[in-house]
C-alpha positions as a printed NumPy array, in Angstrom:
array([[  8.762,   1.515,   5.748],
       [  8.134,  -1.621,   3.753],
       [  9.068,  -5.209,   4.579],
       [ 10.737,  -6.949,   1.653],
       [  9.571, -10.585,   1.334],
       [ 10.22 , -13.315,  -1.167],
       [  7.066, -15.12 ,  -2.214],
       [  7.363, -18.285,  -0.147],
       [  7.81 , -16.189,   2.978],
       [  4.226, -15.002,   2.442],
       [  3.342, -18.526,   3.558],
       [  5.971, -18.786,   6.284],
       [  4.75 , -15.689,   8.09 ],
       [  1.351, -17.356,   8.504],
       [  2.748, -19.948,  10.917],
       [  5.777, -18.277,  12.498],
       [  5.703, -18.857,  16.264],
       [  9.292, -17.939,  17.081],
       [ 11.316, -20.924,  15.882],
       [ 14.099, -20.604,  13.341],
       [ 17.515, -21.606,  12.068],
       [ 19.631, -19.557,  14.508],
       [ 19.048, -17.111,  17.374],
       [ 20.   , -14.194,  15.081],
       [ 17.569, -15.415,  12.432],
       [ 14.756, -15.784,  14.975],
       [ 15.416, -12.365,  16.551],
       [ 15.338, -10.724,  13.114],
       [ 12.166, -12.615,  12.164],
       [ 10.466, -11.463,  15.396],
       [ 11.282,  -7.833,  14.566],
       [  9.799,  -8.318,  11.085],
       [  6.616,  -9.837,  12.536],
       [  6.272,  -6.799,  14.805],
       [  6.599,  -4.49 ,  11.796],
       [  4.   ,  -6.448,   9.813],
       [  1.585,  -6.564,  12.736],
       [  2.047,  -2.798,  13.154],
       [  0.777,  -2.328,   9.595],
       [  3.816,  -2.151,   7.343],
       [  3.301,  -3.153,   3.731],
       [  4.999,  -6.075,   2.025],
       [  7.001,  -5.591,  -1.159],
       [  7.519,  -8.847,  -3.042],
       [ 11.123,  -9.395,  -4.083],
       [ 12.98 , -11.95 ,  -6.126],
       [ 15.605, -13.783,  -4.098],
       [ 16.787, -13.118,  -0.546],
       [ 14.654, -10.752,   1.526],
       [ 14.534,  -9.147,   4.958],
       [ 13.894, -12.517,   6.631],
       [ 16.922, -14.058,   4.894],
       [ 19.3  , -11.268,   5.964],
       [ 20.929, -13.022,   8.977],
       [ 21.704, -16.106,   6.877],
       [ 23.439, -14.325,   4.017],
       [ 26.801, -14.182,   5.793],
       [ 27.   , -17.978,   5.931],
       [ 29.491, -19.657,   3.618],
       [ 26.774, -21.21 ,   1.451],
       [ 23.386, -19.658,   2.327],
       [ 20.473, -21.818,   1.209],
       [ 18.574, -18.634,   0.24 ],
       [ 20.068, -18.853,  -3.262],
       [ 19.369, -22.56 ,  -3.855],
       [ 17.291, -23.583,  -6.859],
       [ 14.858, -25.383,  -4.545],
       [ 14.18 , -22.123,  -2.68 ],
       [ 13.657, -20.24 ,  -5.934],
       [ 11.217, -22.971,  -6.992],
       [  9.365, -22.511,  -3.675],
       [  9.07 , -18.814,  -4.452],
       [  7.611, -19.492,  -7.893],
       [  5.055, -21.974,  -6.547],
       [  4.011, -19.703,  -3.679],
       [  3.706, -16.696,  -5.975],
       [  1.518, -18.627,  -8.413],
       [ -0.714, -20.055,  -5.676],
       [ -1.205, -16.744,  -3.865],
       [ -1.825, -14.885,  -7.132],
       [ -4.469, -17.434,  -8.127],
       [ -6.097, -17.223,  -4.712],
       [ -6.213, -13.422,  -4.799],
       [ -7.242, -13.336,  -8.444],
       [ -4.547, -10.888,  -9.468],
       [ -1.138, -10.875, -11.052],
       [  1.692, -10.796,  -8.527],
       [  5.334, -10.299,  -9.381],
       [  8.452,  -8.869,  -7.742],
       [  7.841,  -5.219,  -6.948],
       [  4.169,  -5.749,  -6.102],
       [  3.102,  -4.28 ,  -2.78 ],
       [  0.458,  -5.911,  -0.607],
       [ -0.965,  -5.03 ,   2.789],
       [ -1.01 ,  -7.922,   5.292],
       [ -4.231,  -6.793,   6.956],
       [ -6.505,  -9.039,   9.025],
       [ -8.693,  -9.906,   6.027],
       [ -5.773, -10.989,   3.852],
       [ -4.092, -12.961,   6.642],
       [ -7.36 , -14.752,   7.442],
       [ -7.877, -15.656,   3.78 ],
       [ -4.304, -16.887,   3.405],
       [ -4.494, -18.908,   6.62 ],
       [ -7.83 , -20.476,   5.66 ],
       [ -6.399, -21.605,   2.319],
       [ -3.075, -22.626,   3.867],
       [ -4.882, -24.854,   6.376],
       [ -7.011, -26.288,   3.56 ],
       [ -3.91 , -27.077,   1.495],
       [ -4.833, -24.863,  -1.473],
       [ -1.654, -22.758,  -1.25 ],
       [  0.832, -25.343,   0.063],
       [  2.641, -26.503,  -3.095],
       [  5.691, -24.462,  -2.073],
       [  5.81 , -26.326,   1.238],
       [  6.622, -29.677,  -0.342],
       [  9.847, -31.078,   1.154],
       [ 10.237, -28.095,   3.513],
       [ 11.973, -29.01 ,   6.768],
       [  9.454, -26.885,   8.693],
       [  6.416, -28.659,   7.212],
       [  5.519, -30.707,  10.297],
       [  5.671, -27.635,  12.536],
       [  3.511, -25.634,  10.124],
       [  1.02 , -28.504,   9.903],
       [  0.672, -28.569,  13.7  ],
       [  0.208, -24.796,  13.834],
       [ -2.443, -24.852,  11.108],
       [ -4.222, -27.784,  12.784],
       [ -4.149, -25.791,  16.037],
       [ -5.98 , -22.911,  14.362],
       [ -2.787, -20.811,  14.208],
       [ -2.568, -20.369,  17.972],
       [  0.557, -18.473,  19.004],
       [  1.46 , -17.05 ,  15.617],
       [  3.33 , -13.75 ,  15.698],
       [  1.936, -11.986,  12.605],
       [ -1.506, -10.466,  13.049],
       [ -4.431, -12.195,  14.674],
       [ -5.267, -15.73 ,  13.643]])
């Protein structure tokens, strides 16, 4: 199977330690991290993805907000530049140890953090990056 992720979630998976919006969201996210760690590929999608799924039944899910779409565009551009290849919805990437290490190194250095501006999880992600990604649930830090 393939995990469907929107672009800014490529950054979020780097620091996920089990905290989230709701228990259902966190439980779903944990299952996704297990799938990614087990070697499933990532398919980039436009708009809500597998991580968003538990939030889509809310009356006004933030997953469709313009600010979230802007985060996706910034993350996609930064990651594409870092990897030196064109990325767009439908692209498939493998979150192997090499890729995760490269993304985390550049995340910690701030090179791929434009999408994180004004994110409510920014302080948590900063602490995790400063702590050398201890306790993250996707792959080995």
